[in-house]
PDB file of C-alpha atoms in Angstrom:
ATOM      1  CA  UNK L 243       0.000   0.000   0.000  1.00 68.00           C
ATOM      2  CA  UNK L 244       2.848   2.392   0.836  1.00 79.00           C
ATOM      3  CA  UNK L 245       4.487   1.839  -2.539  1.00 85.00           C
ATOM      4  CA  UNK L 246       1.203   2.634  -4.338  1.00 85.00           C
ATOM      5  CA  UNK L 247       0.930   5.919  -2.439  1.00 85.00           C
ATOM      6  CA  UNK L 248       4.547   6.842  -3.190  1.00 88.00           C
ATOM      7  CA  UNK L 249       4.169   6.039  -6.908  1.00 88.00           C
ATOM      8  CA  UNK L 250       0.925   8.009  -7.138  1.00 85.00           C
ATOM      9  CA  UNK L 251       2.469  10.991  -5.338  1.00 85.00           C
ATOM     10  CA  UNK L 252       5.508  10.842  -7.622  1.00 88.00           C
ATOM     11  CA  UNK L 253       3.308  10.687 -10.741  1.00 89.00           C
ATOM     12  CA  UNK L 254       1.321  13.732  -9.609  1.00 87.00           C
ATOM     13  CA  UNK L 255       4.528  15.632  -8.815  1.00 88.00           C
ATOM     14  CA  UNK L 256       6.105  14.719 -12.161  1.00 90.00           C
ATOM     15  CA  UNK L 257       2.972  15.576 -14.178  1.00 89.00           C
ATOM     16  CA  UNK L 258       2.530  18.920 -12.420  1.00 88.00           C
ATOM     17  CA  UNK L 259       6.236  19.773 -12.251  1.00 88.00           C
ATOM     18  CA  UNK L 260       6.734  19.041 -15.960  1.00 90.00           C
ATOM     19  CA  UNK L 261       4.194  21.707 -16.929  1.00 90.00           C
ATOM     20  CA  UNK L 262       5.226  23.925 -14.021  1.00 90.00           C
ATOM     21  CA  UNK L 263       8.658  24.429 -15.612  1.00 92.00           C
ATOM     22  CA  UNK L 264       7.024  26.152 -18.589  1.00 91.00           C
ATOM     23  CA  UNK L 265       4.774  28.209 -16.306  1.00 89.00           C
ATOM     24  CA  UNK L 266       7.792  29.444 -14.336  1.00 90.00           C
ATOM     25  CA  UNK L 267       9.809  30.294 -17.439  1.00 90.00           C
ATOM     26  CA  UNK L 268       6.863  32.274 -18.795  1.00 85.00           C
ATOM     27  CA  UNK L 269       6.339  33.951 -15.393  1.00 82.00           C
ATOM     28  CA  UNK L 270       2.849  32.442 -15.214  1.00 81.00           C
ATOM     29  CA  UNK L 271       3.187  30.583 -11.923  1.00 79.00           C
ATOM     30  CA  UNK L 272       0.129  32.291 -10.447  1.00 80.00           C
ATOM     31  CA  UNK L 273      -1.922  31.365 -13.506  1.00 78.00           C
ATOM     32  CA  UNK L 274      -1.523  27.724 -12.482  1.00 73.00           C
ATOM     33  CA  UNK L 275      -2.920  28.630  -9.081  1.00 75.00           C
ATOM     34  CA  UNK L 276      -5.789  30.488 -10.737  1.00 80.00           C
ATOM     35  CA  UNK L 277      -6.647  27.580 -13.031  1.00 79.00           C
ATOM     36  CA  UNK L 278      -6.623  25.094 -10.162  1.00 75.00           C
ATOM     37  CA  UNK L 279      -9.461  27.086  -8.543  1.00 77.00           C
ATOM     38  CA  UNK L 280     -11.263  28.270 -11.685  1.00 81.00           C
ATOM     39  CA  UNK L 281     -11.963  24.710 -12.871  1.00 80.00           C
ATOM     40  CA  UNK L 282     -14.459  24.162 -10.029  1.00 80.00           C
ATOM     41  CA  UNK L 283     -17.520  25.435 -11.973  1.00 85.00           C
ATOM     42  CA  UNK L 284     -16.410  23.309 -14.936  1.00 84.00           C
ATOM     43  CA  UNK L 285     -16.519  20.194 -12.763  1.00 81.00           C
ATOM     44  CA  UNK L 286     -20.000  21.043 -11.499  1.00 82.00           C
ATOM     45  CA  UNK L 287     -21.330  21.929 -14.967  1.00 85.00           C
ATOM     46  CA  UNK L 288     -19.894  18.673 -16.337  1.00 83.00           C
ATOM     47  CA  UNK L 289     -21.684  16.766 -13.586  1.00 80.00           C
ATOM     48  CA  UNK L 290     -24.970  18.595 -14.201  1.00 81.00           C
ATOM     49  CA  UNK L 291     -24.824  17.877 -17.946  1.00 83.00           C
ATOM     50  CA  UNK L 292     -23.663  14.262 -17.747  1.00 78.00           C
ATOM     51  CA  UNK L 293     -25.319  13.251 -14.466  1.00 74.00           C
ATOM     52  CA  UNK L 294     -22.206  11.273 -13.585  1.00 72.00           C
ATOM     53  CA  UNK L 295     -18.901  11.776 -11.777  1.00 68.00           C
ATOM     54  CA  UNK L 296     -17.064   9.992 -14.584  1.00 68.00           C
ATOM     55  CA  UNK L 297     -13.508  11.340 -14.884  1.00 66.00           C
ATOM     56  CA  UNK L 298     -13.707  11.998 -18.625  1.00 72.00           C
ATOM     57  CA  UNK L 299     -16.607  14.417 -18.230  1.00 78.00           C
ATOM     58  CA  UNK L 300     -14.894  16.075 -15.272  1.00 76.00           C
ATOM     59  CA  UNK L 301     -11.689  16.536 -17.267  1.00 75.00           C
ATOM     60  CA  UNK L 302     -13.579  18.020 -20.224  1.00 80.00           C
ATOM     61  CA  UNK L 303     -15.494  20.447 -18.016  1.00 82.00           C
ATOM     62  CA  UNK L 304     -12.377  21.444 -16.116  1.00 78.00           C
ATOM     63  CA  UNK L 305     -10.343  21.922 -19.292  1.00 77.00           C
ATOM     64  CA  UNK L 306     -13.069  24.143 -20.763  1.00 84.00           C
ATOM     65  CA  UNK L 307     -13.182  26.407 -17.705  1.00 85.00           C
ATOM     66  CA  UNK L 308      -9.396  26.375 -17.379  1.00 80.00           C
ATOM     67  CA  UNK L 309      -9.172  27.737 -20.897  1.00 80.00           C
ATOM     68  CA  UNK L 310     -11.989  30.197 -20.159  1.00 86.00           C
ATOM     69  CA  UNK L 311     -10.007  31.433 -17.148  1.00 85.00           C
ATOM     70  CA  UNK L 312      -6.888  31.895 -19.284  1.00 81.00           C
ATOM     71  CA  UNK L 313      -8.901  33.662 -21.986  1.00 83.00           C
ATOM     72  CA  UNK L 314     -10.474  36.086 -19.514  1.00 87.00           C
ATOM     73  CA  UNK L 315      -7.082  36.871 -17.935  1.00 84.00           C
ATOM     74  CA  UNK L 316      -5.669  37.542 -21.397  1.00 79.00           C
ATOM     75  CA  UNK L 317      -8.575  39.828 -22.363  1.00 85.00           C
ATOM     76  CA  UNK L 318      -8.436  41.817 -19.113  1.00 87.00           C
ATOM     77  CA  UNK L 319      -4.653  42.238 -19.379  1.00 81.00           C
ATOM     78  CA  UNK L 320      -4.924  43.445 -22.980  1.00 80.00           C
ATOM     79  CA  UNK L 321      -7.541  45.981 -21.920  1.00 82.00           C
ATOM     80  CA  UNK L 322      -5.178  47.617 -19.431  1.00 80.00           C
ATOM     81  CA  UNK L 323      -5.921  45.744 -16.194  1.00 84.00           C
ATOM     82  CA  UNK L 324      -2.763  44.844 -14.241  1.00 84.00           C
ATOM     83  CA  UNK L 325      -1.822  41.212 -14.888  1.00 78.00           C
ATOM     84  CA  UNK L 326      -1.903  40.168 -11.226  1.00 81.00           C
ATOM     85  CA  UNK L 327      -5.220  41.960 -10.735  1.00 87.00           C
ATOM     86  CA  UNK L 328      -6.642  40.224 -13.828  1.00 85.00           C
ATOM     87  CA  UNK L 329      -5.599  36.840 -12.399  1.00 85.00           C
ATOM     88  CA  UNK L 330      -7.105  37.564  -8.983  1.00 85.00           C
ATOM     89  CA  UNK L 331     -10.396  38.907 -10.318  1.00 88.00           C
ATOM     90  CA  UNK L 332     -10.860  36.044 -12.779  1.00 87.00           C
ATOM     91  CA  UNK L 333     -10.110  33.074 -10.556  1.00 83.00           C
ATOM     92  CA  UNK L 334     -11.953  34.390  -7.502  1.00 87.00           C
ATOM     93  CA  UNK L 335     -15.031  35.089  -9.642  1.00 90.00           C
ATOM     94  CA  UNK L 336     -15.008  31.648 -11.276  1.00 88.00           C
ATOM     95  CA  UNK L 337     -14.245  29.902  -7.985  1.00 85.00           C
ATOM     96  CA  UNK L 338     -17.140  31.721  -6.317  1.00 89.00           C
ATOM     97  CA  UNK L 339     -19.454  30.688  -9.164  1.00 89.00           C
ATOM     98  CA  UNK L 340     -18.324  27.103  -8.602  1.00 83.00           C
ATOM     99  CA  UNK L 341     -19.015  27.348  -4.871  1.00 82.00           C
ATOM    100  CA  UNK L 342     -22.536  28.633  -5.556  1.00 87.00           C
ATOM    101  CA  UNK L 343     -23.190  25.865  -8.098  1.00 83.00           C
ATOM    102  CA  UNK L 344     -21.987  23.227  -5.640  1.00 79.00           C
ATOM    103  CA  UNK L 345     -24.224  24.568  -2.880  1.00 79.00           C
ATOM    104  CA  UNK L 346     -27.251  24.871  -5.171  1.00 80.00           C
ATOM    105  CA  UNK L 347     -27.215  21.762  -7.344  1.00 75.00           C
ATOM    106  CA  UNK L 348     -25.121  19.018  -5.723  1.00 67.00           C
ATOM    107  CA  UNK L 349     -26.590  18.772  -2.250  1.00 63.00           C
ATOM    108  CA  UNK L 350     -27.933  15.284  -2.818  1.00 58.00           C
ATOM    109  CA  UNK L 351     -24.689  13.773  -4.129  1.00 56.00           C
ATOM    110  CA  UNK L 352     -21.149  13.347  -2.848  1.00 54.00           C
ATOM    111  CA  UNK L 353     -19.721  16.319  -4.742  1.00 53.00           C
ATOM    112  CA  UNK L 354     -18.965  18.880  -2.076  1.00 52.00           C
ATOM    113  CA  UNK L 355     -15.993  21.236  -1.700  1.00 54.00           C
ATOM    114  CA  UNK L 356     -14.063  18.761   0.418  1.00 54.00           C
ATOM    115  CA  UNK L 357     -14.496  16.095  -2.265  1.00 54.00           C
ATOM    116  CA  UNK L 358     -13.327  18.426  -5.034  1.00 55.00           C
ATOM    117  CA  UNK L 359     -10.546  20.394  -3.358  1.00 56.00           C
ATOM    118  CA  UNK L 360      -9.054  18.227  -0.641  1.00 56.00           C
ATOM    119  CA  UNK L 361      -8.141  14.810  -1.948  1.00 61.00           C
ATOM    120  CA  UNK L 362      -6.705  12.163   0.356  1.00 70.00           C
ATOM    121  CA  UNK L 363      -3.852  10.189  -1.105  1.00 76.00           C
ATOM    122  CA  UNK L 364      -4.079   7.600   1.676  1.00 75.00           C
ATOM    123  CA  UNK L 365      -7.285   6.254   0.076  1.00 76.00           C
ATOM    124  CA  UNK L 366      -5.741   5.783  -3.387  1.00 76.00           C
ATOM    125  CA  UNK L 367      -4.966   2.033  -2.950  1.00 78.00           C
ATOM    126  CA  UNK L 368      -8.604   1.322  -2.056  1.00 78.00           C
ATOM    127  CA  UNK L 369     -10.196   3.126  -5.009  1.00 75.00           C
ATOM    128  CA  UNK L 370      -9.450   0.681  -7.800  1.00 79.00           C
ATOM    129  CA  UNK L 371     -10.643   0.419 -11.400  1.00 76.00           C
ATOM    130  CA  UNK L 372     -12.174  -2.736 -12.831  1.00 76.00           C
ATOM    131  CA  UNK L 373     -12.302  -3.083 -16.625  1.00 72.00           C
ATOM    132  CA  UNK L 374     -14.274  -6.020 -18.075  1.00 71.00           C
ATOM    133  CA  UNK L 375     -13.766  -7.996 -14.895  1.00 73.00           C
ATOM    134  CA  UNK L 376     -10.025  -7.258 -14.774  1.00 75.00           C
ATOM    135  CA  UNK L 377      -8.626  -5.502 -11.705  1.00 76.00           C
ATOM    136  CA  UNK L 378      -6.647  -2.650 -13.280  1.00 73.00           C
ATOM    137  CA  UNK L 379      -5.261  -1.175 -10.056  1.00 77.00           C
ATOM    138  CA  UNK L 380      -5.707   2.223  -8.370  1.00 81.00           C
ATOM    139  CA  UNK L 381      -7.940   4.527 -10.386  1.00 80.00           C
ATOM    140  CA  UNK L 382      -5.895   7.647  -9.536  1.00 80.00           C
ATOM    141  CA  UNK L 383      -2.733   6.133 -11.034  1.00 84.00           C
ATOM    142  CA  UNK L 384      -4.475   5.533 -14.366  1.00 86.00           C
ATOM    143  CA  UNK L 385      -6.005   9.009 -14.496  1.00 84.00           C
ATOM    144  CA  UNK L 386      -2.823  10.861 -13.514  1.00 86.00           C
ATOM    145  CA  UNK L 387      -0.789   8.581 -15.796  1.00 88.00           C
ATOM    146  CA  UNK L 388      -3.074   9.428 -18.730  1.00 88.00           C
ATOM    147  CA  UNK L 389      -2.720  13.165 -18.026  1.00 87.00           C
ATOM    148  CA  UNK L 390       1.079  12.818 -17.813  1.00 90.00           C
ATOM    149  CA  UNK L 391       1.158  10.810 -21.058  1.00 92.00           C
ATOM    150  CA  UNK L 392      -0.949  13.460 -22.813  1.00 91.00           C
ATOM    151  CA  UNK L 393       1.411  16.228 -21.642  1.00 90.00           C
ATOM    152  CA  UNK L 394       4.483  14.279 -22.777  1.00 91.00           C
ATOM    153  CA  UNK L 395       2.982  13.622 -26.215  1.00 94.00           C
ATOM    154  CA  UNK L 396       1.823  17.212 -26.845  1.00 92.00           C
ATOM    155  CA  UNK L 397       5.003  18.864 -25.511  1.00 91.00           C
ATOM    156  CA  UNK L 398       7.157  16.221 -27.214  1.00 91.00           C
ATOM    157  CA  UNK L 399       5.570  16.867 -30.616  1.00 93.00           C
ATOM    158  CA  UNK L 400       5.817  20.662 -30.215  1.00 92.00           C
ATOM    159  CA  UNK L 401       8.902  20.818 -28.017  1.00 91.00           C
ATOM    160  CA  UNK L 402      10.782  23.379 -30.114  1.00 91.00           C
ATOM    161  CA  UNK L 403       7.724  25.661 -30.201  1.00 91.00           C
ATOM    162  CA  UNK L 404       7.121  25.325 -26.447  1.00 91.00           C
ATOM    163  CA  UNK L 405      10.799  26.048 -25.752  1.00 90.00           C
ATOM    164  CA  UNK L 406      11.046  29.178 -27.908  1.00 92.00           C
ATOM    165  CA  UNK L 407       7.744  30.568 -26.607  1.00 90.00           C
ATOM    166  CA  UNK L 408       8.842  29.903 -23.010  1.00 88.00           C
ATOM    167  CA  UNK L 409      12.059  31.907 -23.366  1.00 88.00           C
ATOM    168  CA  UNK L 410      11.167  34.605 -25.899  1.00 87.00           C
ATOM    169  CA  UNK L 411       7.554  34.969 -27.101  1.00 86.00           C
ATOM    170  CA  UNK L 412       8.462  37.955 -29.318  1.00 87.00           C
ATOM    171  CA  UNK L 413      11.113  35.983 -31.189  1.00 88.00           C
ATOM    172  CA  UNK L 414       8.710  33.038 -31.447  1.00 87.00           C
ATOM    173  CA  UNK L 415       6.130  35.297 -33.074  1.00 88.00           C
ATOM    174  CA  UNK L 416       8.794  36.642 -35.460  1.00 89.00           C
ATOM    175  CA  UNK L 417       9.656  33.044 -36.434  1.00 87.00           C
ATOM    176  CA  UNK L 418       6.018  32.366 -37.284  1.00 88.00           C
ATOM    177  CA  UNK L 419       5.262  30.193 -34.256  1.00 89.00           C
ATOM    178  CA  UNK L 420       1.599  30.508 -33.175  1.00 90.00           C
ATOM    179  CA  UNK L 421       2.335  31.887 -29.707  1.00 89.00           C
ATOM    180  CA  UNK L 422      -1.320  32.148 -28.670  1.00 86.00           C
ATOM    181  CA  UNK L 423      -2.049  28.543 -29.712  1.00 89.00           C
ATOM    182  CA  UNK L 424       0.948  27.269 -27.733  1.00 90.00           C
ATOM    183  CA  UNK L 425      -0.193  29.378 -24.775  1.00 86.00           C
ATOM    184  CA  UNK L 426      -3.692  27.884 -24.776  1.00 84.00           C
ATOM    185  CA  UNK L 427      -2.315  24.373 -25.334  1.00 88.00           C
ATOM    186  CA  UNK L 428      -0.176  24.767 -22.214  1.00 88.00           C
ATOM    187  CA  UNK L 429      -3.115  26.103 -20.205  1.00 83.00           C
ATOM    188  CA  UNK L 430      -5.333  23.274 -21.412  1.00 82.00           C
ATOM    189  CA  UNK L 431      -2.744  20.723 -20.284  1.00 87.00           C
ATOM    190  CA  UNK L 432      -2.459  22.476 -16.915  1.00 85.00           C
ATOM    191  CA  UNK L 433      -6.244  22.309 -16.522  1.00 79.00           C
ATOM    192  CA  UNK L 434      -6.437  18.606 -17.363  1.00 82.00           C
ATOM    193  CA  UNK L 435      -3.469  17.703 -15.153  1.00 86.00           C
ATOM    194  CA  UNK L 436      -4.838  19.747 -12.266  1.00 81.00           C
ATOM    195  CA  UNK L 437      -8.191  17.991 -12.293  1.00 76.00           C
ATOM    196  CA  UNK L 438      -6.610  14.571 -12.852  1.00 79.00           C
ATOM    197  CA  UNK L 439      -4.618  15.125  -9.662  1.00 80.00           C
ATOM    198  CA  UNK L 440      -7.537  16.390  -7.565  1.00 72.00           C
ATOM    199  CA  UNK L 441      -8.681  13.001  -6.337  1.00 63.00           C
ATOM    200  CA  UNK L 442      -5.258  11.938  -5.108  1.00 65.00           C
ATOM    201  CA  UNK L 443      -3.730  15.039  -3.503  1.00 70.00           C
ATOM    202  CA  UNK L 444      -6.359  17.807  -3.748  1.00 71.00           C
ATOM    203  CA  UNK L 445      -6.286  21.164  -5.526  1.00 67.00           C
ATOM    204  CA  UNK L 446      -4.288  23.052  -2.918  1.00 66.00           C
ATOM    205  CA  UNK L 447      -1.431  20.559  -2.970  1.00 73.00           C
ATOM    206  CA  UNK L 448      -1.548  20.399  -6.756  1.00 81.00           C
ATOM    207  CA  UNK L 449      -0.703  24.093  -6.769  1.00 80.00           C
ATOM    208  CA  UNK L 450       2.416  23.322  -4.737  1.00 84.00           C
ATOM    209  CA  UNK L 451       3.455  20.532  -7.093  1.00 86.00           C
ATOM    210  CA  UNK L 452       2.856  22.785 -10.098  1.00 87.00           C
ATOM    211  CA  UNK L 453       5.354  25.332  -8.822  1.00 88.00           C
ATOM    212  CA  UNK L 454       7.810  23.948  -6.244  1.00 91.00           C
ATOM    213  CA  UNK L 455       9.576  21.193  -8.281  1.00 91.00           C
ATOM    214  CA  UNK L 456       9.977  23.530 -11.273  1.00 91.00           C
ATOM    215  CA  UNK L 457      11.152  26.412  -9.068  1.00 92.00           C
ATOM    216  CA  UNK L 458      13.705  24.114  -7.433  1.00 93.00           C
ATOM    217  CA  UNK L 459      14.973  22.924 -10.809  1.00 93.00           C
ATOM    218  CA  UNK L 460      15.171  26.549 -12.022  1.00 92.00           C
ATOM    219  CA  UNK L 461      17.695  27.277  -9.268  1.00 92.00           C
ATOM    220  CA  UNK L 462      19.876  24.325 -10.264  1.00 92.00           C
ATOM    221  CA  UNK L 463      20.226  24.640 -14.031  1.00 90.00           C
ATOM    222  CA  UNK L 464      19.903  27.056 -16.946  1.00 87.00           C
ATOM    223  CA  UNK L 465      19.031  24.372 -19.521  1.00 90.00           C
ATOM    224  CA  UNK L 466      15.374  23.484 -20.115  1.00 91.00           C
ATOM    225  CA  UNK L 467      16.057  19.784 -20.729  1.00 91.00           C
ATOM    226  CA  UNK L 468      17.867  19.454 -17.405  1.00 93.00           C
ATOM    227  CA  UNK L 469      15.213  21.589 -15.706  1.00 93.00           C
ATOM    228  CA  UNK L 470      12.500  19.149 -16.791  1.00 93.00           C
ATOM    229  CA  UNK L 471      14.548  16.156 -15.622  1.00 94.00           C
ATOM    230  CA  UNK L 472      15.441  17.748 -12.267  1.00 94.00           C
ATOM    231  CA  UNK L 473      11.823  18.749 -11.617  1.00 93.00           C
ATOM    232  CA  UNK L 474      10.827  15.097 -12.130  1.00 93.00           C
ATOM    233  CA  UNK L 475      13.578  13.977  -9.736  1.00 94.00           C
ATOM    234  CA  UNK L 476      12.458  16.544  -7.154  1.00 93.00           C
ATOM    235  CA  UNK L 477       8.904  15.229  -7.507  1.00 91.00           C
ATOM    236  CA  UNK L 478      10.006  11.639  -6.903  1.00 92.00           C
ATOM    237  CA  UNK L 479      12.149  12.599  -3.891  1.00 94.00           C
ATOM    238  CA  UNK L 480       9.306  14.714  -2.478  1.00 92.00           C
ATOM    239  CA  UNK L 481       6.986  11.725  -2.675  1.00 90.00           C
ATOM    240  CA  UNK L 482       9.463   9.331  -1.012  1.00 92.00           C
ATOM    241  CA  UNK L 483      10.630  11.702   1.748  1.00 92.00           C
ATOM    242  CA  UNK L 484       7.105  13.031   2.251  1.00 90.00           C
ATOM    243  CA  UNK L 485       5.731   9.549   2.825  1.00 90.00           C
ATOM    244  CA  UNK L 486       8.552   8.830   5.275  1.00 93.00           C
ATOM    245  CA  UNK L 487       7.854  12.093   7.140  1.00 92.00           C
ATOM    246  CA  UNK L 488       4.148  11.251   7.354  1.00 89.00           C
ATOM    247  CA  UNK L 489       4.957   7.861   8.904  1.00 90.00           C
ATOM    248  CA  UNK L 490       7.445   9.449  11.300  1.00 92.00           C
ATOM    249  CA  UNK L 491       5.063  12.190  12.465  1.00 90.00           C
ATOM    250  CA  UNK L 492       1.825  10.236  11.902  1.00 87.00           C
ATOM    251  CA  UNK L 493       0.615  13.205   9.867  1.00 85.00           C
ATOM    252  CA  UNK L 494      -1.102  13.954   6.545  1.00 82.00           C
ATOM    253  CA  UNK L 495       0.678  12.210   3.667  1.00 84.00           C
ATOM    254  CA  UNK L 496      -0.097  14.835   1.026  1.00 81.00           C
ATOM    255  CA  UNK L 497       0.866  17.645   3.412  1.00 83.00           C
ATOM    256  CA  UNK L 498       4.125  15.882   4.257  1.00 87.00           C
ATOM    257  CA  UNK L 499       4.939  15.505   0.554  1.00 88.00           C
ATOM    258  CA  UNK L 500       4.470  19.239   0.079  1.00 87.00           C
ATOM    259  CA  UNK L 501       6.679  19.957   3.091  1.00 91.00           C
ATOM    260  CA  UNK L 502       9.350  17.664   1.638  1.00 92.00           C
ATOM    261  CA  UNK L 503       9.160  19.541  -1.668  1.00 91.00           C
ATOM    262  CA  UNK L 504       9.491  22.822   0.229  1.00 93.00           C
ATOM    263  CA  UNK L 505      12.566  21.570   2.093  1.00 94.00           C
ATOM    264  CA  UNK L 506      14.195  20.537  -1.183  1.00 94.00           C
ATOM    265  CA  UNK L 507      13.496  24.024  -2.540  1.00 94.00           C
ATOM    266  CA  UNK L 508      15.124  25.605   0.518  1.00 94.00           C
ATOM    267  CA  UNK L 509      18.221  23.415   0.031  1.00 93.00           C
ATOM    268  CA  UNK L 510      18.462  24.520  -3.608  1.00 93.00           C
ATOM    269  CA  UNK L 511      17.854  28.149  -2.617  1.00 93.00           C
ATOM    270  CA  UNK L 512      20.748  28.028  -0.158  1.00 91.00           C
ATOM    271  CA  UNK L 513      23.254  25.732  -1.851  1.00 90.00           C
ATOM    272  CA  UNK L 514      22.556  25.814  -5.600  1.00 87.00           C
ATOM    273  CA  UNK L 515      25.880  25.986  -7.500  1.00 85.00           C
ATOM    274  CA  UNK L 516      24.391  28.663  -9.764  1.00 77.00           C
ATOM    275  CA  UNK L 517      22.058  30.779  -7.643  1.00 80.00           C
ATOM    276  CA  UNK L 518      22.420  29.559  -4.045  1.00 84.00           C
ATOM    277  CA  UNK L 519      22.606  32.225  -1.334  1.00 88.00           C
ATOM    278  CA  UNK L 520      25.355  30.407   0.574  1.00 88.00           C
ATOM    279  CA  UNK L 521      27.234  29.606  -2.632  1.00 85.00           C
ATOM    280  CA  UNK L 522      27.233  33.258  -3.718  1.00 85.00           C
ATOM    281  CA  UNK L 523      28.366  34.346  -0.251  1.00 88.00           C
ATOM    282  CA  UNK L 524      31.289  31.886  -0.383  1.00 87.00           C
ATOM    283  CA  UNK L 525      32.264  33.075  -3.866  1.00 85.00           C
ATOM    284  CA  UNK L 526      32.128  36.756  -2.850  1.00 85.00           C
ATOM    285  CA  UNK L 527      34.141  36.013   0.299  1.00 85.00           C
ATOM    286  CA  UNK L 528      36.775  34.115  -1.692  1.00 84.00           C
ATOM    287  CA  UNK L 529      37.067  36.970  -4.166  1.00 84.00           C
ATOM    288  CA  UNK L 530      37.380  39.519  -1.341  1.00 84.00           C
ATOM    289  CA  UNK L 531      40.118  37.491   0.375  1.00 83.00           C
ATOM    290  CA  UNK L 532      41.912  37.041  -2.939  1.00 82.00           C
ATOM    291  CA  UNK L 533      41.758  40.799  -3.532  1.00 80.00           C
ATOM    292  CA  UNK L 534      43.137  41.498  -0.047  1.00 79.00           C
ATOM    293  CA  UNK L 535      46.017  39.039  -0.551  1.00 76.00           C
ATOM    294  CA  UNK L 536      46.706  40.567  -3.967  1.00 73.00           C
ATOM    295  CA  UNK L 537      46.847  44.038  -2.425  1.00 69.00           C
ATOM    296  CA  UNK L 538      49.251  42.858   0.309  1.00 67.00           C
ATOM    297  CA  UNK L 539      51.475  41.195  -2.297  1.00 59.00           C
TER     298      UNK L 539
END
C-alpha cells in the first residue's frame, strides 16, 4: 500500500512539475494557481450535464473552464488591467461561481468542496478500477498517468515551439510560431493535469506541485532539458521523503509531501551551484580574500 501511495504521489509531482517548468519560465506561476481554482464550476457543470462523476466528463469540463479562465485573464490584461489583478479577479469570480453551483445543485450527491478540493492520497490504494472484470489497479494512477502521457505527447511533438515561446515569445512570433495557440495548449494541459490530480492530492497541494519542483529545478540549471529532468527527480524525492515524514510524524501524507518539496526548494535556494545564497556568499568572500592578498602582495 505504501508503494502505491509513493508512486501516485511521484506521478502527480512529475505531471505537475513538468508543466510547471514552462509556467515558471513564462512567469505564469500564479496562472496555475488560478486555473486550479477556476476549474471548479467546470466540474459542477460537467456533472450537471452528464449526471455522472465519470472522470472523462470532469476533465472536459475542467479543461473548458481552465481555458476560459486563461482567456479572460488575457482579455483583461490586454484591456489595461494589471496582470496580477486580472488573475485575482478572474479566478476568484469563477471559484465563487463554482461554490454557488456546488451549494445549489449538488446537495444530494457526494460532490462537495471537500471532495473536489481536498483529496486524500491515503485512500488511493482502495479506489481501484475494474475493466471487463479485470482488476486494473488504483484509479488515480491511471487518471494521472493518462494526463502525464498526454502532456508528454503534446510537448514532445511541439517541443521546439514550447521552448522558444517559453524563453522569448516575441522571437517566437517573429519566427512564425503561433504563440497564442501554444499558450492555450499549455493552459489546457495544466487544466487537465490539475483535475486529474484532484482526487489523489487535492487542488491546494496540486498548486504546490505545479510550482515547487519547477522552481527548485530553475535554481539548479539554466538548460530546459535538465530543468525538466530535475523537476521530475524533485517530484520523486518529495513523494518518497514526504511519505517517510508522514509515517514518522503520523501526519497527513499529502501535506508531508508538500513539506518535503518545500525543504528541497530551501536546500536549492541556499546551496545551488548557480544561484544559491550560501554559494554566492562563499564566492564573494573568496574573491574579497583574494583581492586582499593581492593588495598585500
